[in-house]
CSV table of C-alpha atoms and ligand atoms in Angstrom, one decimal:
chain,number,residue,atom,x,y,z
F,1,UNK,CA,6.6,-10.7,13.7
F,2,UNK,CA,5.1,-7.9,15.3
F,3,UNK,CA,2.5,-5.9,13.1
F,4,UNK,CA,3.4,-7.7,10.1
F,5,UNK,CA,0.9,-9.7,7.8
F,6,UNK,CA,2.4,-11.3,4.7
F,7,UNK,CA,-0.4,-12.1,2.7
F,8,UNK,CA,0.2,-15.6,1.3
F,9,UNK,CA,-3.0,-16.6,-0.6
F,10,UNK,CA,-2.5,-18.6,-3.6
F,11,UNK,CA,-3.7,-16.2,-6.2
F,12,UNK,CA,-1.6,-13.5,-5.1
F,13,UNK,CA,1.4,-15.5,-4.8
F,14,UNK,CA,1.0,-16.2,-8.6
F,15,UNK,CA,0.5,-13.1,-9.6
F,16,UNK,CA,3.5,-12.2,-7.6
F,17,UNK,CA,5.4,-14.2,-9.7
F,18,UNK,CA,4.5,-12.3,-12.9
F,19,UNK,CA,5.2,-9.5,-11.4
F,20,UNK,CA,9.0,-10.5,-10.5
F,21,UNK,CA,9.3,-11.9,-14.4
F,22,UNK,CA,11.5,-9.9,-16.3
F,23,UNK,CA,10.0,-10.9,-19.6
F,24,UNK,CA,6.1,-9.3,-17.9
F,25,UNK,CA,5.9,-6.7,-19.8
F,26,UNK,CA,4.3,-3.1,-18.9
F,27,UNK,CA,0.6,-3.3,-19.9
F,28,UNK,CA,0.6,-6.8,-17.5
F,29,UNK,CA,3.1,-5.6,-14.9
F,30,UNK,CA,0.2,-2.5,-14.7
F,31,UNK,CA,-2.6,-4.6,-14.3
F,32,UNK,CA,-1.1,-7.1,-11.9
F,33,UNK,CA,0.0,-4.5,-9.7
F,34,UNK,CA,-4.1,-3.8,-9.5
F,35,UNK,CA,-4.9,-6.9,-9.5
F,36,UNK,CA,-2.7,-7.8,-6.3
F,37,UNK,CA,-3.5,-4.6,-4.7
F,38,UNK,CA,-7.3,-5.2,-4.6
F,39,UNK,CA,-7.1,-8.7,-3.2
F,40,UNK,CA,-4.4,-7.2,-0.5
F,41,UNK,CA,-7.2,-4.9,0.7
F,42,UNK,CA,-9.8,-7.6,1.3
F,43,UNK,CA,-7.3,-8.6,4.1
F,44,UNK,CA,-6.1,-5.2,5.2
F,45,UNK,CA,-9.8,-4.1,5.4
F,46,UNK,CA,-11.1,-6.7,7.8
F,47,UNK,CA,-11.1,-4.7,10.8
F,48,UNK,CA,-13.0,-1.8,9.7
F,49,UNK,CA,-16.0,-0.5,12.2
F,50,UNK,CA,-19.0,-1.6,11.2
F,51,UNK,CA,-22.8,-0.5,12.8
F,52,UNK,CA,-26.0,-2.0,12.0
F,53,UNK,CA,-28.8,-0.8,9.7
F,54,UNK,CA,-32.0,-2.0,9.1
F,55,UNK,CA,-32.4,-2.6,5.3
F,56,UNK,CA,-36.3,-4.4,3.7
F,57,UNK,CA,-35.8,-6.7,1.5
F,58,UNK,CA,-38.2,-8.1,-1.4
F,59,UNK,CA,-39.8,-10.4,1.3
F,60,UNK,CA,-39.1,-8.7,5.2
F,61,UNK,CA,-37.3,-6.2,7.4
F,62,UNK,CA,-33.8,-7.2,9.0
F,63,UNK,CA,-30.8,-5.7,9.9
F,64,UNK,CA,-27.4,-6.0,8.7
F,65,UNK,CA,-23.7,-4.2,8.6
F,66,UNK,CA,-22.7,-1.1,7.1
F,67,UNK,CA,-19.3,0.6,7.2
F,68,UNK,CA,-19.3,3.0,10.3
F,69,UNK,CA,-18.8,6.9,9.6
F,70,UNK,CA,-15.9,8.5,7.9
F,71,UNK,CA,-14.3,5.6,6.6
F,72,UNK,CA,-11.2,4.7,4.5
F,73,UNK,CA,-8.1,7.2,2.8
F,74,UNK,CA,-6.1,6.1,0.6
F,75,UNK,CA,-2.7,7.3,0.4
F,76,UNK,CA,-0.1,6.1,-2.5
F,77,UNK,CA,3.8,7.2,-2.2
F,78,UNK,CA,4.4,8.4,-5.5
F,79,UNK,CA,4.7,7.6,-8.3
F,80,UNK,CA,4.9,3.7,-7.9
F,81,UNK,CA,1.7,3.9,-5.4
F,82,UNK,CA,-0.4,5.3,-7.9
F,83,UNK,CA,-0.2,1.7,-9.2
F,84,UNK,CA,-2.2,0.1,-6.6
F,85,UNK,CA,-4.8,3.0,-6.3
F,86,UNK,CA,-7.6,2.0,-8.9
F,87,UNK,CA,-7.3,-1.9,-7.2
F,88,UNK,CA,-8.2,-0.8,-3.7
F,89,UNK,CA,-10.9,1.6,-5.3
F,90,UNK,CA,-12.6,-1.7,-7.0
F,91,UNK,CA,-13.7,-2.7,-3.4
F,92,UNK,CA,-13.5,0.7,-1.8
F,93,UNK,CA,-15.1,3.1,-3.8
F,94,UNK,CA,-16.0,5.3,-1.5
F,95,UNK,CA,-12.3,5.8,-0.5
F,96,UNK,CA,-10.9,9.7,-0.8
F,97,UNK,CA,-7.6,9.4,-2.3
F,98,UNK,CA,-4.3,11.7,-0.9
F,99,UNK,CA,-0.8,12.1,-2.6
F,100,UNK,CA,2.7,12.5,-1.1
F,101,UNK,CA,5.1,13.0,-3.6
F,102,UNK,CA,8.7,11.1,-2.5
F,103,UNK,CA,11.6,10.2,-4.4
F,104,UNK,CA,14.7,8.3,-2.9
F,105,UNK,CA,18.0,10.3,-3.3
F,106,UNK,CA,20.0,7.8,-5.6
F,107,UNK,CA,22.9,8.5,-4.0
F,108,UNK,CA,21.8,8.7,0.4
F,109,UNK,CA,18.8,6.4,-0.6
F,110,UNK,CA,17.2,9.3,1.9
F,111,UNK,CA,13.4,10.2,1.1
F,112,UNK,CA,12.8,14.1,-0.6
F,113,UNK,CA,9.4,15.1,-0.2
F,114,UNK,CA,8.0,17.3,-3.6
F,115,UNK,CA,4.3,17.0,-3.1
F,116,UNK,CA,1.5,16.3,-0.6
F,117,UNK,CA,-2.1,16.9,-1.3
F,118,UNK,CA,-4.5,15.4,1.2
F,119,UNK,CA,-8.7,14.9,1.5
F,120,UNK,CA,-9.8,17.6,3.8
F,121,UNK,CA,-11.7,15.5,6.0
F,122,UNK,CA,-8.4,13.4,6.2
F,123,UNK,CA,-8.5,14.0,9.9
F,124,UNK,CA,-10.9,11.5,10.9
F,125,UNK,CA,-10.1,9.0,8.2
F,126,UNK,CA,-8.3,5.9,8.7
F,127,UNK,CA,-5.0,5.9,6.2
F,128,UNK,CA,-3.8,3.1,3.9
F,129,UNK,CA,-0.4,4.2,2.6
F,130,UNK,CA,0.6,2.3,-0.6
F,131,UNK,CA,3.8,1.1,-2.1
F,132,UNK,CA,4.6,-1.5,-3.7
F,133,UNK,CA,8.3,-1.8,-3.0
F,134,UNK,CA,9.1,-1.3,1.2
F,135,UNK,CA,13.0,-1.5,0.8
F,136,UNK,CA,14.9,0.5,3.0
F,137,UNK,CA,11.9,1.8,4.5
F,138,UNK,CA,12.9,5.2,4.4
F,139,UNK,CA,10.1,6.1,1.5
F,140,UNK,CA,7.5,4.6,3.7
F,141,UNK,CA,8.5,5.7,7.4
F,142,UNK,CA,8.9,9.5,6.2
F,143,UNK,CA,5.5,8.7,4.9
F,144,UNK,CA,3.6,7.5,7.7
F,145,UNK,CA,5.2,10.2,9.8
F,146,UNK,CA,4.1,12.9,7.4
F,147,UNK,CA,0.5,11.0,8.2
F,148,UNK,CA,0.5,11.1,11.5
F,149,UNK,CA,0.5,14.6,11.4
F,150,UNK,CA,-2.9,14.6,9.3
F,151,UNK,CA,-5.2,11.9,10.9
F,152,UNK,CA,-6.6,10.7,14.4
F,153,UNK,CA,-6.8,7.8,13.2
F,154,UNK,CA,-4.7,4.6,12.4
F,155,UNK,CA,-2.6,3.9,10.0
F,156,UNK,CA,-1.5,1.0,7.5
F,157,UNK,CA,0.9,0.3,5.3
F,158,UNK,CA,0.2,-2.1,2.3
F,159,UNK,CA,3.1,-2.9,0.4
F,160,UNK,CA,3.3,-5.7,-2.3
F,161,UNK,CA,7.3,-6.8,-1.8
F,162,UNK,CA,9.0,-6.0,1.0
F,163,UNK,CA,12.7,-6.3,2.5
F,164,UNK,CA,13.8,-7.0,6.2
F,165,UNK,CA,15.6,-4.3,6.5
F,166,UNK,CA,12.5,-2.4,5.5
F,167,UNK,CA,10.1,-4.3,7.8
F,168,UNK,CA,12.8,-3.7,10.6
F,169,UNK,CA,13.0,0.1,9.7
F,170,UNK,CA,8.6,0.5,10.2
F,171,UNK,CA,8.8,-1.3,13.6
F,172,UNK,CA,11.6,0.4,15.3
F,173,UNK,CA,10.1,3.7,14.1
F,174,UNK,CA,6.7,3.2,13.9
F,175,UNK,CA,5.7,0.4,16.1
F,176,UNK,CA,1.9,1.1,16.3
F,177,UNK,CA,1.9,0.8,12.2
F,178,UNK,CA,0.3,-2.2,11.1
F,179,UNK,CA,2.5,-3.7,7.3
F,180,UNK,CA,0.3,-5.9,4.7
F,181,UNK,CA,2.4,-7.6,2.2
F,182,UNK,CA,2.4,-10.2,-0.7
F,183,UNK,CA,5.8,-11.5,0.4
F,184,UNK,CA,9.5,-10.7,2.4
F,185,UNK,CA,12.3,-11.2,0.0
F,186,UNK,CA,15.9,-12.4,1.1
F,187,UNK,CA,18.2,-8.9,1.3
F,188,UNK,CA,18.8,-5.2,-0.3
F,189,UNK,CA,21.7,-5.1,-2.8
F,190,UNK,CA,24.2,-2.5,-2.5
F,191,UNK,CA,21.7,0.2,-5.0
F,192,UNK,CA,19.1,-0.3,-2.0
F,193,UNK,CA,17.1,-2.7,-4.5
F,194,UNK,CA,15.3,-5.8,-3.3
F,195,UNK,CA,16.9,-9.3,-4.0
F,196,UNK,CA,15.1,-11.1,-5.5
F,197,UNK,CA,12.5,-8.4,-5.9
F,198,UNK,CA,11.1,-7.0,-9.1
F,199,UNK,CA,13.5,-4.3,-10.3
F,200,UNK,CA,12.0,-0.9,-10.5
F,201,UNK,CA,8.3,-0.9,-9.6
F,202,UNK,CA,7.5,2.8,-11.0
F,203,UNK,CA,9.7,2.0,-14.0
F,204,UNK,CA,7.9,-1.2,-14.5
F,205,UNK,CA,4.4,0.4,-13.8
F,206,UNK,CA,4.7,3.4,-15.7
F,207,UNK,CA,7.3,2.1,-18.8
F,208,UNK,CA,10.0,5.0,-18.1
F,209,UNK,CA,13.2,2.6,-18.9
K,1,PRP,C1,10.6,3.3,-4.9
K,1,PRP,C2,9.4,2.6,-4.3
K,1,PRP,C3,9.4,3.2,-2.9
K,1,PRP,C4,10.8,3.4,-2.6
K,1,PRP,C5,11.2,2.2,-1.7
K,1,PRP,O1,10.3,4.6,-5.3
K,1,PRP,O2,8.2,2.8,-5.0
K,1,PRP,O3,8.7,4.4,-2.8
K,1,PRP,O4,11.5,3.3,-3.8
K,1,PRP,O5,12.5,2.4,-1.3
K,1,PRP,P1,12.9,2.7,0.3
K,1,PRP,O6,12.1,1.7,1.1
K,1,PRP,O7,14.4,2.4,0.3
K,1,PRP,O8,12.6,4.1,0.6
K,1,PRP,P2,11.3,5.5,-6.0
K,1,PRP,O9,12.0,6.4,-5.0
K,1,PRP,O10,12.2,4.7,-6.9
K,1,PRP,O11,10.4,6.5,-6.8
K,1,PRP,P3,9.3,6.2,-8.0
K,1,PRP,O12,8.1,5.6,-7.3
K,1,PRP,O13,9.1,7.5,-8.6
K,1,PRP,O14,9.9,5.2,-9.0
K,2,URA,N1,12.4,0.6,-5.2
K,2,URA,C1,12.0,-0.2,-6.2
K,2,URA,O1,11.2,0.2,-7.1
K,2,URA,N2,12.5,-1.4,-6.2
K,2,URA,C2,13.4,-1.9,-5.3
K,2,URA,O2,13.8,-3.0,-5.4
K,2,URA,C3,13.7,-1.0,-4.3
K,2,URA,C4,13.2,0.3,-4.3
């Protein structure tokens, strides 16, 4: 498919599947989330400019790769994002960090925005939106449109489970949007959750049921 990278490497396959257990519960649910979020950005990092500098080491002068200028932003959907922040962060340190606030209408499963705070040099930064769950896409596509309004440049979204329907949603309305995820699941149930997904992923994160 178009844009779409599922990211099937062993290790993140089998953290996936603690993840989905019901039993997992929220201190290892946290951590995994992490855990599968920094090994998702080695992959979803791999075409970041790069120029050369020359660097002397113990024995002689050569030249090798640095990341090029303003570099990376990191963007979570609230509040389940905030999960996979601190695992990107591991291998991106230098990463600035924005929030949108977003919460699906229970009811219209519609997006409501409540809060957006962005790096101020967000302009010329490339964005990686996270969330874990990409279901009906709304979340994510109200998301990347609110980004495209902020930065020049491009712009990702790295999700951990992800449903068709969701997938289908990014690429009709945001074709030039390139989706990382740990796996596609079967369907959406009639509550807009993903079959067989993992349930709540904020709820699970965070320990609010
Ligand atoms: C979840 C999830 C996504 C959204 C996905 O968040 O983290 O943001 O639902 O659904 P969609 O693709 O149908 O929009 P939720 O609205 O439950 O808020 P939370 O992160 O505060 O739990
Ligand atoms: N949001 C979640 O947290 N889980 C789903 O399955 C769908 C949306």
């Amino acid at each position: 498919m178009n844009n779409l990278t599922v990211m099937d490497h062993p290790l993140i396959q089998h953290k996936l599947s603690i993840m989905r257990n019901k039993d997992t519960g929220v201190k290892q649910f946290r951590e995994t989330v992490g855990e599968v979020a920094m090994l998702m950005t080695y992959e979803a990092t791999r075409d970041l400019p790069v120029i050369d500098v020359e660097v002397e080491t113990p024995v002689a002068k050569t030249v090798c790769k640095e990341l090029a200028g303003k570099k990376l932003a990191i963007v979570p959907i609230l509040r389940a994002g905030l999960g996979m922040v601190d695992g990107v962060l591991q291998i991106v340190p230098s990463a600035k960090v924005g929030h949108i606030g977003l919460y699906r209408d229970p009811e219209t499963l519609e997006p409501v925005e409540y809060y957006c705070k962005m790096p101020s040099d967000i302009e010329d930064r490339e964005v990686i939106i996270v969330d874990p769950m990409l279901a009906t896409g709304g979340s994510s596509s109200a998301a990347i449109g609110f980004m495209k309004g902020y930065t020049k440049r491009s712009i990702k979204l790295m999700c951990i489970i992800a449903a068709p329907e969701g997938i289908a949603r990014i690429q009709r309305d945001h074709p030039d949007v390139h989706i990382f995820c740990a796996a596609v699941d079967e369907k959406l149930n009639d509550h807009g959750y993903i079959i067989p997904g993992l349930g709540d992923a904020g709820d699970r994160i965070f320990g609010t049921k």
